[in-house]
Coordinates of C-alpha atoms in Angstrom, one line a residue:
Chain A
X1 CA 2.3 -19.8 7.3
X2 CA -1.1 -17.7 7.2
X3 CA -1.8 -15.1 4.9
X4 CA -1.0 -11.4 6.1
X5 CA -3.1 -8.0 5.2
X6 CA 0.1 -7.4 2.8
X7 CA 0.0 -10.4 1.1
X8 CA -3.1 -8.9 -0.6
X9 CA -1.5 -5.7 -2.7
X10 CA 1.2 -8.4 -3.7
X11 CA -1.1 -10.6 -5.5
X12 CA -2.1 -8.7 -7.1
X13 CA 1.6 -7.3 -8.2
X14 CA 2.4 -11.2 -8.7
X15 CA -1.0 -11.2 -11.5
X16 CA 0.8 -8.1 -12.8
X17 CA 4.7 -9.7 -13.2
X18 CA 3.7 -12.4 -15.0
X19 CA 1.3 -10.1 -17.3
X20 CA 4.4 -8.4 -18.0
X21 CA 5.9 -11.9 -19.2
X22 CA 2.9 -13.3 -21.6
X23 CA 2.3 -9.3 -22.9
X24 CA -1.3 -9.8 -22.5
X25 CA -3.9 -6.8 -23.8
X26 CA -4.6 -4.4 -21.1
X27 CA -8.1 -5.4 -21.3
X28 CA -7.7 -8.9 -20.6
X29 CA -5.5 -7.8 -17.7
X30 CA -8.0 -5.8 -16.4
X31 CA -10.3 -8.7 -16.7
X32 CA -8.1 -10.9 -15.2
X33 CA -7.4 -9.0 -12.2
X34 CA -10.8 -7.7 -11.5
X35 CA -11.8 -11.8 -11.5
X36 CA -8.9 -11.9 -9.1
X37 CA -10.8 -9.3 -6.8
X38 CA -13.9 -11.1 -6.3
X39 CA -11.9 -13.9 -4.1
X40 CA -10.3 -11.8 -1.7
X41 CA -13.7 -11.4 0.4
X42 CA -13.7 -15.0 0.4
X43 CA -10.1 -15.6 1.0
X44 CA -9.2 -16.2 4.8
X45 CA -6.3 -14.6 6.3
X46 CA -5.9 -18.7 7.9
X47 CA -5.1 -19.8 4.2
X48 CA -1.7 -20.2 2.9
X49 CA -0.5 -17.1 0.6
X50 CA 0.0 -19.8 -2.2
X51 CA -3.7 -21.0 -2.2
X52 CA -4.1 -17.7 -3.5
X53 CA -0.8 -17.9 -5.9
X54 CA -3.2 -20.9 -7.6
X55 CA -6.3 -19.4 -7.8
X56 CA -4.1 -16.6 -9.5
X57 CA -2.6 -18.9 -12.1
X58 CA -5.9 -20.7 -12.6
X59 CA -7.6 -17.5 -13.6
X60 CA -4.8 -16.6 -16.2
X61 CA -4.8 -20.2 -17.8
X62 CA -9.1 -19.5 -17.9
X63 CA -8.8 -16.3 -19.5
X64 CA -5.8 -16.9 -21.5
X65 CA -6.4 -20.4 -22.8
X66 CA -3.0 -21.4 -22.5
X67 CA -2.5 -24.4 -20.4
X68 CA 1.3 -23.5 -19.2
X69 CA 1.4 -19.9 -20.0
X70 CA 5.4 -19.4 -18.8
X71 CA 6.4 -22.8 -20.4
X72 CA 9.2 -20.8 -23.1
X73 CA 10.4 -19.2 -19.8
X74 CA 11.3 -22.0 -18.0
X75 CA 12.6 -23.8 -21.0
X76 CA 15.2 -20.6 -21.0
X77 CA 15.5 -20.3 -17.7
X78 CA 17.0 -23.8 -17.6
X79 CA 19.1 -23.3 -20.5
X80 CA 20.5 -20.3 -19.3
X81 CA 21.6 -22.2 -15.6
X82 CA 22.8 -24.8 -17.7
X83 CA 25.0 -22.3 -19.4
X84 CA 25.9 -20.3 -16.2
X85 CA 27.1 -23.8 -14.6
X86 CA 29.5 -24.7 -17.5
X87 CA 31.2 -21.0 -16.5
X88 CA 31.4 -22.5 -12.3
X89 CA 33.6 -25.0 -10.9
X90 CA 31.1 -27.0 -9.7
X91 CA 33.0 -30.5 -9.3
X92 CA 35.4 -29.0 -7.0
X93 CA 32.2 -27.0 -5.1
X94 CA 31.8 -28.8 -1.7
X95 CA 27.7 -29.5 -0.5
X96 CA 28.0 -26.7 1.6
X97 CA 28.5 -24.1 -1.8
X98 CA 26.2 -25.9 -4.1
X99 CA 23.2 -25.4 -1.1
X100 CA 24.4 -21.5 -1.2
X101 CA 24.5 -21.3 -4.9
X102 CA 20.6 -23.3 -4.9
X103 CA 19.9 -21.3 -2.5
X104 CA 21.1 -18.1 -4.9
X105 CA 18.9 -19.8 -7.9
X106 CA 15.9 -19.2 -6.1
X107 CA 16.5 -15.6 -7.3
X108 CA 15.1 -16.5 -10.6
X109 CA 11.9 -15.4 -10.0
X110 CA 13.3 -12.2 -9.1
X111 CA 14.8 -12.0 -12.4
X112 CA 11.1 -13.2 -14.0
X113 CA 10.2 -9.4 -13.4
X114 CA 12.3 -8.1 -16.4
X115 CA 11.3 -10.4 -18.5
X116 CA 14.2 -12.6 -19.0
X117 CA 17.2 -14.5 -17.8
X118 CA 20.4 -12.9 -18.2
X119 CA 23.2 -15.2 -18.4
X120 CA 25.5 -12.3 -17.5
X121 CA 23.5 -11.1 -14.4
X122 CA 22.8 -14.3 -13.2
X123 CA 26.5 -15.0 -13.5
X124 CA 27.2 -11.8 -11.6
X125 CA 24.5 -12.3 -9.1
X126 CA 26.2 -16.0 -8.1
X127 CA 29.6 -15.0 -7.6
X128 CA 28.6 -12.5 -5.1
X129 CA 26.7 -14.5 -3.5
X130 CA 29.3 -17.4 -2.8
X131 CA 31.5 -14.5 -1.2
X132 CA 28.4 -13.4 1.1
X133 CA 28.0 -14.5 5.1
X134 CA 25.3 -16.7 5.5
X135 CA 23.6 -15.7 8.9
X136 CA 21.2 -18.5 8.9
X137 CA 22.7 -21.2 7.1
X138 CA 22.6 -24.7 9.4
X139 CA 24.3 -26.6 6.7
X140 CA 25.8 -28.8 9.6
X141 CA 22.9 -29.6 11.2
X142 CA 21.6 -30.3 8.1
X143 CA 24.4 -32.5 7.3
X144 CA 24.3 -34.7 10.3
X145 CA 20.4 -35.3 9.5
X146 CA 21.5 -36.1 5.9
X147 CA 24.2 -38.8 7.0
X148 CA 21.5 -40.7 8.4
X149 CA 18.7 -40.4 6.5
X150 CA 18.6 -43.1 4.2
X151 CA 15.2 -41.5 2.2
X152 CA 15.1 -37.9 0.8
X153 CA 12.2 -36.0 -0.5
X154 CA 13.9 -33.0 -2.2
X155 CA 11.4 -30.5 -2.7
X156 CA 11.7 -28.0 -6.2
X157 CA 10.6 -24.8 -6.5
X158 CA 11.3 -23.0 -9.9
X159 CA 12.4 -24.0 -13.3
X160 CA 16.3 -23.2 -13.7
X161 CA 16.4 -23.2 -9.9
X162 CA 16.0 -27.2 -10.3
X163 CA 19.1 -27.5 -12.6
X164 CA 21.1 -26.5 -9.3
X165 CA 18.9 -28.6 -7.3
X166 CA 20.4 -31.7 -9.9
X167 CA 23.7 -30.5 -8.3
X168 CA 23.0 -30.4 -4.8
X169 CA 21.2 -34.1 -5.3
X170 CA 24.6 -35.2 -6.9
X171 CA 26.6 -34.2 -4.0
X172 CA 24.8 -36.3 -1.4
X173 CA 26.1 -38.9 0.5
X174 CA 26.1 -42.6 -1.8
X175 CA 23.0 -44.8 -1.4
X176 CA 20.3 -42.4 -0.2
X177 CA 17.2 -42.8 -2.1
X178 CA 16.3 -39.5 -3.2
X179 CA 12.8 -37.8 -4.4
X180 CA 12.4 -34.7 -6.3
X181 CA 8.9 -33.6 -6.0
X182 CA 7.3 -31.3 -9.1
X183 CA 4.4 -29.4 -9.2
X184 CA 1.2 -31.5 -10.8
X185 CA 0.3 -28.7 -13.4
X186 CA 2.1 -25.8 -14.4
X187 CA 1.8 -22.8 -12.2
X188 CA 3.9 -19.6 -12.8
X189 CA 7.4 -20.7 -13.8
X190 CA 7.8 -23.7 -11.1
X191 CA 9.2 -27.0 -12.4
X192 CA 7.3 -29.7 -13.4
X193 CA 7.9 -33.1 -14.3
X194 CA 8.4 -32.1 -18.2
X195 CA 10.8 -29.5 -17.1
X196 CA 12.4 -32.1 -14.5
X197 CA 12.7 -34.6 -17.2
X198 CA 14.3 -32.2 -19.7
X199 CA 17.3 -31.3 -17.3
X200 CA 17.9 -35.1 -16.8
X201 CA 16.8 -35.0 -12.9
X202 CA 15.8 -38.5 -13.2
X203 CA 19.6 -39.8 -13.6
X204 CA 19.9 -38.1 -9.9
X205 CA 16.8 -38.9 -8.2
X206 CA 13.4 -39.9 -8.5
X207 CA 10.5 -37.7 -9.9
X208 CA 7.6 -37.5 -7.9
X209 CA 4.5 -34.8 -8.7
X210 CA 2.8 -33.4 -6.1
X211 CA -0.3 -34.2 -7.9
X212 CA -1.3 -30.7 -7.1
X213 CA -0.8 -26.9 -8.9
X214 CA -0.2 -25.3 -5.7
X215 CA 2.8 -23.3 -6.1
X216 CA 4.0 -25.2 -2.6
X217 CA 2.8 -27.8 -1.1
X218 CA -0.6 -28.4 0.7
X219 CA -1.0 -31.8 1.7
X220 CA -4.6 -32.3 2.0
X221 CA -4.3 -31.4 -1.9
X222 CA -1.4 -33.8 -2.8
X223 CA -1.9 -37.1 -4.5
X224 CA -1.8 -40.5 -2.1
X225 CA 1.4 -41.5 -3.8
X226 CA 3.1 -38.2 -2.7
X227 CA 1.6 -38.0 0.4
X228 CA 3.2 -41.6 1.2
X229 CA 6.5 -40.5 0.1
X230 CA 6.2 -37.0 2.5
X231 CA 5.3 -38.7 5.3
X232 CA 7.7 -41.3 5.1
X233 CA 11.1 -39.8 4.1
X234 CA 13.5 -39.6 6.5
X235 CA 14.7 -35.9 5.6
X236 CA 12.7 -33.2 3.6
X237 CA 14.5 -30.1 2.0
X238 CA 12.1 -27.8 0.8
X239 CA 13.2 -25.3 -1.9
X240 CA 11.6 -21.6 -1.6
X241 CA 9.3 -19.2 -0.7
X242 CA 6.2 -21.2 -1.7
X243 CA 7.2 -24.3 0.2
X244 CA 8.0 -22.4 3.2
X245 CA 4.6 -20.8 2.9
X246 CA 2.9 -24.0 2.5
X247 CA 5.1 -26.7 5.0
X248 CA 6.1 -24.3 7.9
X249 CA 3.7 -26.0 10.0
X250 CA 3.5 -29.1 9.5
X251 CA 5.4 -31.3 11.8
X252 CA 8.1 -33.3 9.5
X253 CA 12.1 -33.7 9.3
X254 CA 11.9 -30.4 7.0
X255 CA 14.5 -27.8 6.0
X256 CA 14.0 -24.8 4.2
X257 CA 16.5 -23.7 1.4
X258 CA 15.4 -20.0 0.3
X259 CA 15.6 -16.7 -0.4
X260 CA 13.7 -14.2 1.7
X261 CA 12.0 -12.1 -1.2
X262 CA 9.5 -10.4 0.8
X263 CA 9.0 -8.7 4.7
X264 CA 5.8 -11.2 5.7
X265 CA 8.7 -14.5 5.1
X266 CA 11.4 -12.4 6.6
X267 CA 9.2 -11.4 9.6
X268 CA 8.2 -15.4 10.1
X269 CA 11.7 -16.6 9.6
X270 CA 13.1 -13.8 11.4
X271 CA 15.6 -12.9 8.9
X272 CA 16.1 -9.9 6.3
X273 CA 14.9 -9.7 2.5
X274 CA 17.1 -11.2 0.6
X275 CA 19.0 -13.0 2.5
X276 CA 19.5 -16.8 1.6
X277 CA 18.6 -19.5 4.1
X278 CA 19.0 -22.6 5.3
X279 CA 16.9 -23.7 8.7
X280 CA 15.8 -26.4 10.0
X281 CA 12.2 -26.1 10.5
X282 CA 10.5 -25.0 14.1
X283 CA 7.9 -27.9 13.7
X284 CA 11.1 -30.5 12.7
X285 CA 9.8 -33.7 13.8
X286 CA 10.8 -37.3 13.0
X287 CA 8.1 -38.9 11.1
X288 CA 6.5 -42.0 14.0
X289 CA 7.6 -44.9 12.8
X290 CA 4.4 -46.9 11.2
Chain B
X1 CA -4.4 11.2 -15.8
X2 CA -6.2 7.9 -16.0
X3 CA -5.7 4.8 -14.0
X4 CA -3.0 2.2 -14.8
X5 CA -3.1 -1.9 -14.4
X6 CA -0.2 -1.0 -11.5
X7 CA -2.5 1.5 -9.7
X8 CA -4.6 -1.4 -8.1
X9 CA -2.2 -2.9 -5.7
X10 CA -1.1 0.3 -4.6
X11 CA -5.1 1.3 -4.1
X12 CA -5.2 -1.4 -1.5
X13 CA -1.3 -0.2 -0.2
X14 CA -2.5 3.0 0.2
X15 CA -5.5 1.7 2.6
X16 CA -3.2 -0.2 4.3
X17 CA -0.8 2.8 5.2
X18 CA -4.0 4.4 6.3
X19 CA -4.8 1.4 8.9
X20 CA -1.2 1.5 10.2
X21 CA -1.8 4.5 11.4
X22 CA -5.8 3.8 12.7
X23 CA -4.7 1.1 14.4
X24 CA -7.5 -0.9 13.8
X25 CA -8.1 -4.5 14.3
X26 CA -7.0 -7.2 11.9
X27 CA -10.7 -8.2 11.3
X28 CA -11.9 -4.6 10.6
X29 CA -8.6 -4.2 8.3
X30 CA -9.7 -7.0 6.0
X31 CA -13.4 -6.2 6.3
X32 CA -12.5 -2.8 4.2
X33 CA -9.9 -4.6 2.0
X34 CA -12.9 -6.8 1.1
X35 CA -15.5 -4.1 0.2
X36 CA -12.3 -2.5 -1.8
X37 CA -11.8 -5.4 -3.8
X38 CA -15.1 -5.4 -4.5
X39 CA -15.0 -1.7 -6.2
X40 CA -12.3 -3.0 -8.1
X41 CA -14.8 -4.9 -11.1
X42 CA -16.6 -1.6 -11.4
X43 CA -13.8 1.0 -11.6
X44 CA -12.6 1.4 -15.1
X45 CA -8.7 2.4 -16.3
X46 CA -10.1 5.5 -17.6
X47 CA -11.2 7.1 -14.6
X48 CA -9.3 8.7 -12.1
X49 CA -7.0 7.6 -9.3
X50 CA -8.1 10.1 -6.9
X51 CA -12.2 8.5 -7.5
X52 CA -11.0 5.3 -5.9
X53 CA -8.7 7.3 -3.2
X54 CA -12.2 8.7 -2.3
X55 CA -14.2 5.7 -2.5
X56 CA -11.2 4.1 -0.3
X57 CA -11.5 6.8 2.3
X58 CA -15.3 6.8 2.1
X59 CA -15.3 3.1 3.2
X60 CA -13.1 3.5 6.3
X61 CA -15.3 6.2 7.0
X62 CA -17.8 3.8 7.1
X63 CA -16.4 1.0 8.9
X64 CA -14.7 3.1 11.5
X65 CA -17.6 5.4 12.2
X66 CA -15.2 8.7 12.2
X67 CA -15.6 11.4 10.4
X68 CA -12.1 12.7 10.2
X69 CA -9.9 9.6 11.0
X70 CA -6.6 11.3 11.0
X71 CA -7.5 14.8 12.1
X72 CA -5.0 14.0 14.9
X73 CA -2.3 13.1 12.3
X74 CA -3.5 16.5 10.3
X75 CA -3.3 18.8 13.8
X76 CA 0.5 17.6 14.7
X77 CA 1.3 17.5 11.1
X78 CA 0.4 21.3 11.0
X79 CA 2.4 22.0 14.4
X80 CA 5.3 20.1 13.4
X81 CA 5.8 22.0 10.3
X82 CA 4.9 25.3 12.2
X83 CA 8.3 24.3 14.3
X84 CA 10.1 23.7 11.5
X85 CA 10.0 26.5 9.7
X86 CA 10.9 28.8 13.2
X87 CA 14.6 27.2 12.3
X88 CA 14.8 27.5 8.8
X89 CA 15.4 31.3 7.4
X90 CA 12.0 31.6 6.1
X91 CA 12.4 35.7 5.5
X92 CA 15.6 35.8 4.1
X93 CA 14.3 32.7 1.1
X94 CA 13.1 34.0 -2.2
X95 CA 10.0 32.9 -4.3
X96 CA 11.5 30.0 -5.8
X97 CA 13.2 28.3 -2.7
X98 CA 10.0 28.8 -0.8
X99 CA 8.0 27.1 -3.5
X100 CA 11.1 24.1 -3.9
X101 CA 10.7 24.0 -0.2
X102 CA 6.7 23.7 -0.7
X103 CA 7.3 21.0 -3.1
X104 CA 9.3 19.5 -0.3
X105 CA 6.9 19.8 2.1
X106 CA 4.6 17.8 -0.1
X107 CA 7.1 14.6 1.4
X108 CA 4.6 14.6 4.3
X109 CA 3.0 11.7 3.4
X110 CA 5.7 9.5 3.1
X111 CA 6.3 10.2 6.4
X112 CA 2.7 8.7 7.1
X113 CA 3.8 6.1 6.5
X114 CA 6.1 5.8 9.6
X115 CA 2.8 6.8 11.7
X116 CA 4.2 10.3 12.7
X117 CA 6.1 13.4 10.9
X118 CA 9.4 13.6 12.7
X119 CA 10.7 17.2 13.2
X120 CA 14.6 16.5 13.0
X121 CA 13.7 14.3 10.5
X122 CA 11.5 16.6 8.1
X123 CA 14.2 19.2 8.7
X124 CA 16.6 17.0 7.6
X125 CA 15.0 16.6 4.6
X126 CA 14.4 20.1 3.8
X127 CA 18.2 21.2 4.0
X128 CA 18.8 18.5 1.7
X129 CA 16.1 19.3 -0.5
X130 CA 17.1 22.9 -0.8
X131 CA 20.4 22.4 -2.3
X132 CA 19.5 19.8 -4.7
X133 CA 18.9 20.1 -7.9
X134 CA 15.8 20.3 -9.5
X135 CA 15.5 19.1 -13.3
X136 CA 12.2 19.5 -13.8
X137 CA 11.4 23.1 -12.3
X138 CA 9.9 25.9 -14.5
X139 CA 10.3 28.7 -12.3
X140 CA 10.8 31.7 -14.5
X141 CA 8.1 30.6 -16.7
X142 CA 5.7 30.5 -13.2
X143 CA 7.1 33.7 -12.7
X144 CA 5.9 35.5 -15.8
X145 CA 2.4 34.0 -15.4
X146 CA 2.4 34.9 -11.9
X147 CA 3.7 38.2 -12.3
X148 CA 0.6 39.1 -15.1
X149 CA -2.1 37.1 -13.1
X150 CA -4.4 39.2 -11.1
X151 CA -6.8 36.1 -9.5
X152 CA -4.4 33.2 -8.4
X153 CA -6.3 29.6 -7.2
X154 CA -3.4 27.3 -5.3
X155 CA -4.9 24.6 -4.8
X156 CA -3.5 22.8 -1.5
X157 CA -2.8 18.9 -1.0
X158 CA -2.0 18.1 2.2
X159 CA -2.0 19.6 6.0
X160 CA 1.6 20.2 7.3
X161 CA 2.3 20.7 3.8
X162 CA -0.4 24.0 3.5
X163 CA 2.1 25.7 6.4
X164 CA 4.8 25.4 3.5
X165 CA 1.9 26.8 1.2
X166 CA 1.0 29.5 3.1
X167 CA 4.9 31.4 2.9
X168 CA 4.9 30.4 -0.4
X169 CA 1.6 32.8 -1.1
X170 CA 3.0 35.1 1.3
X171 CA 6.1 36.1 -1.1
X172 CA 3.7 36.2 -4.1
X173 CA 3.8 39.6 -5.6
X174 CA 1.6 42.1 -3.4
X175 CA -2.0 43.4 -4.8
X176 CA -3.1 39.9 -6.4
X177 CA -6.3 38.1 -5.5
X178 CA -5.6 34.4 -3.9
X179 CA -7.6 31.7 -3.1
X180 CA -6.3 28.5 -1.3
X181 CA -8.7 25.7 -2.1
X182 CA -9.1 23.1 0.3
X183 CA -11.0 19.5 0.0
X184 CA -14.6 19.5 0.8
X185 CA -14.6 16.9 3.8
X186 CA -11.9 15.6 5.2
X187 CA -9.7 12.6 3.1
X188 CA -7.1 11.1 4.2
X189 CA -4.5 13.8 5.1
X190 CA -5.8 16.1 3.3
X191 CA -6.0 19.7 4.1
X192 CA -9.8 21.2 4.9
X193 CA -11.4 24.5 5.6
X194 CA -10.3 23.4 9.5
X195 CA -7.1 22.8 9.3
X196 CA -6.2 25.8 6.9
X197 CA -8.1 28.1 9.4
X198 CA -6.1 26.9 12.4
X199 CA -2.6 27.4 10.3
X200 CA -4.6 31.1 9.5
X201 CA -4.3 30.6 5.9
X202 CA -7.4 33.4 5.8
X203 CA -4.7 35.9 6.2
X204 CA -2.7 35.7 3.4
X205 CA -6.3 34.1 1.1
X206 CA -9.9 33.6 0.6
X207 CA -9.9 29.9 1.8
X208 CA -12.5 28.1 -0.9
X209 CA -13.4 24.6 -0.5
X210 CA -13.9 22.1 -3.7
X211 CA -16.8 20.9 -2.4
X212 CA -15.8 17.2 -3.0
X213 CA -14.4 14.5 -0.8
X214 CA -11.7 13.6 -3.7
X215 CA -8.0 13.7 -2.7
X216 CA -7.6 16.0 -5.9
X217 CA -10.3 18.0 -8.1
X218 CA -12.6 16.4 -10.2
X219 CA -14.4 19.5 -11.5
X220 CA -17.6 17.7 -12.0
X221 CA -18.2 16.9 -8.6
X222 CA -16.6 20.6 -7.7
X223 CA -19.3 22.9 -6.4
X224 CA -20.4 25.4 -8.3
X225 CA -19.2 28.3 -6.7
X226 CA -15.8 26.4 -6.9
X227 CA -15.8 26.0 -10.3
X228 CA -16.7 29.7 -10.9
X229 CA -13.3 30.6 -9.0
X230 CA -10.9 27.6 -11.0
X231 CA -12.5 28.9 -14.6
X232 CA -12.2 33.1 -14.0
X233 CA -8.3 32.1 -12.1
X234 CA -5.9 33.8 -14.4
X235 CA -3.3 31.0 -13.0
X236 CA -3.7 28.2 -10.9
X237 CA -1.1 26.3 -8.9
X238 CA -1.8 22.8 -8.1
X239 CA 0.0 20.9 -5.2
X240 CA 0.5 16.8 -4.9
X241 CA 0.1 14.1 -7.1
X242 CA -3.6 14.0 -6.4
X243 CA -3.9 17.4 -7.8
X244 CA -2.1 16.4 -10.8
X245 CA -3.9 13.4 -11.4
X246 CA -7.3 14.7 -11.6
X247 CA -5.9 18.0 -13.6
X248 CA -3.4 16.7 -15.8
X249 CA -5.7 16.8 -18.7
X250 CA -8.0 20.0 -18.1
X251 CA -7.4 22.8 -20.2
X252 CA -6.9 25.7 -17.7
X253 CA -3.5 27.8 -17.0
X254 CA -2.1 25.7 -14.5
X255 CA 0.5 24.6 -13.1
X256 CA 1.7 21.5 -10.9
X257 CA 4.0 21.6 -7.9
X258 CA 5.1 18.1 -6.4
X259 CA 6.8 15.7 -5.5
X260 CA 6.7 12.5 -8.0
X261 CA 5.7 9.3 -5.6
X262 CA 5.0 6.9 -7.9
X263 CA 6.5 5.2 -11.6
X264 CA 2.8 5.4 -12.8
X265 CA 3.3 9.6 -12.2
X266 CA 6.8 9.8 -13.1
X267 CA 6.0 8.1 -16.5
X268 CA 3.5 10.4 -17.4
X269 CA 5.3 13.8 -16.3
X270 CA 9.0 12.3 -18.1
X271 CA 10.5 12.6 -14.4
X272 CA 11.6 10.1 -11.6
X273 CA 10.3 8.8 -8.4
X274 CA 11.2 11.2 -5.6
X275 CA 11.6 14.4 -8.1
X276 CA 10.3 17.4 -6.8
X277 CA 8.9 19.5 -9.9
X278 CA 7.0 22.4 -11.0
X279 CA 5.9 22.1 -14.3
X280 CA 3.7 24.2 -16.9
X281 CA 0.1 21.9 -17.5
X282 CA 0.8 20.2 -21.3
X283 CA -3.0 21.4 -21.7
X284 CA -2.1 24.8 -20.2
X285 CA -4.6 27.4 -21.6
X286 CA -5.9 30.8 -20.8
X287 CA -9.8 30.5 -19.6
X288 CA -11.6 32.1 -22.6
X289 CA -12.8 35.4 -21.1
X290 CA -16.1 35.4 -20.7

């Protein structure tokens, strides 16, 4: 997906929500966002929103000198899901739920604006959800593309989030060989391998780092090894916003698992803000056999 | 009132509201998002908002090549209003609902947002306005002031709004001296020596202009015959968030009449977004007599 005129004022609100997390100076946020100014003349409305979402997080490691700024908030944020799951049934939950509820866990970063996780709210915000209509949810012909596939590249998005992904993965179908793909750096509060590692998502599937800080995924900035695996699993679930931004149009098997958190993504997908998806992607394509 | 860290995604908001209703090309749109950004290194937290809202307008000005880009919207603005008040009981209202119903009025540029003011729609608002209640809305203290002041300034905000303004002065006491100050060139929506003329605003006071292109008064780019008039007022009414901005921390007897649009605003003046107020200046002082 391109970049939109009002992707621009919300970059500059995403600077802003995590200043809010690390309580930096208002000086240094001024000086953070006022670096942040000097790329948009050079920022191309053809470039991916989360091209920008790096050059963002870059610019607060620089100024900050912390090399994973939201680290303490995704250890919580995984230790609050962890928590939140104990209170769920989730071995009676069919795949169908757990995709809704991993779906619902996308809403972390929505929660990231106050500052914490509340175990309470998140609780709340979960139940509701699993009573909701889905209007795009095509968890069947995801299914039938899952059956088959006997490679899966399962594609995280944010810390927390990932400790339903380790769910969902658990649910599949016996004998699939399944990838879950990290970010190679810390950038904002999406899960990387440490935070992968932490939440045991290696007894489910295999970890496998982008190689990139992208907060998505841009190919042409991803490591060999994960570039192999991308272009040769036979299914790809992509988790969130960023993803969506960054695979939309690239021709793959890909699914999107998400929730629509702003009106450029709702527009695109043709769906409302907030609502939780699940589509198959418009540029779904088998990958050619080599 | 200074600038906050939050006022700089809603600097480039506000231009993009502007180009909704310009209709102007994609291209041109990020052309003046990119000379904006490009202000933003150079604009310190303790200036005003209003000095980038002018430096904003300034550069559409610029790009566009019109002088008065939404003198249409500022014309039907004006005639809408002008119809809507023929069906409310203007006569039969006292001081105070005129001036809640000013206050109101000052809603106009939300509706920009939508690209035209609706008439069923402002009215709609209005009845609803007028039987609200209004927490933050120091009438009887107004009324004192107003009662002993013999030179009033009201300074006006927006067109369609300065209709609303003009019955207000109408119902002021009889044998006072008013002046209705208007921006010096046009900005945004705001009202000018043009569009106060054509609403006859000369009838009920001496129209003065600030002198300045600033969506509010900065008294140090006032002209001089303006700033004569604001420091010999004995009371001074200032419409719009604009107004309040740039005045907030001037010592002068003055009051502020508006609608709160913003958390940065409502944080400052202890209210909440989408209160309409009238509150007594914290700095409010009686001009030394000369």
């Amino acid at each position: 997906m391109r970049t939109y005129l009002e992707c621009i004022p919300c970059f500059f609100k995403q600077a802003l929500d995590i200043f809010r997390l690390l309580k930096l100076s208002e000086d240094l946020q001024k000086r953070i966002l006022d670096e942040i100014s000097t790329f948009i003349p050079h920022f191309s409305l053809s470039s991916k929103p989360p091209e920008m979402g790096k050059r963002i997080y870059q610019t607060i490691k620089k100024f900050t000198q912390i090399q994973d700024p939201l680290r303490e908030y995704k250890v919580q944020s995984n230790l609050v899901v962890e928590k939140v799951i104990e209170k769920l049934d989730i071995p009676s939950m069919n795949l169908a739920d757990l995709m809704k509820l991993s779906g619902a866990g996308n809403f972390i970063d929505f929660v990231i604006k106050q500052g914490n996780v509340e175990e309470k709210e998140l609780l709340q915000h979960l139940r509701r959800t699993l009573v909701k209509s889905f209007k795009h949810f095509q968890f069947q012909q995801f299914l039938t593309h899952l059956e088959s596939a006997q490679t899966i590249l399962y594609i995280g998005d944010n810390a927390g989030e990932a400790v339903f992904d380790r769910e969902v993965i658990r649910k599949f179908p016996p004998g699939k060989r399944v990838y879950f793909a990290v970010r190679g750096k810390p950038v904002i509060n999406d899960v990387t391998e440490r935070e992968a590692r932490e939440i045991k998502m290696d007894e489910v599937a295999e970890i496998i780092s982008t190689g990139d800080e992208t907060p998505g995924v841009l190919l042409e900035s991803s490591s060999p090894k994960f570039r192999e695996i991308f272009h040769s699993s036979d299914l790809i679930l992509a988790k969130g916003q960023g993803n969506y931004e960054t695979l939309s149009e690239v021709e793959a098997p890909l699914f999107f698992l998400l929730q629509i958190k702003c009106s450029v993504v709702a527009r695109d997908i043709k769906g409302e803000v907030g609502d939780i998806v699940l589509i198959k992607s418009s540029k779904f394509s088998h990958h050619a056999k080599l």
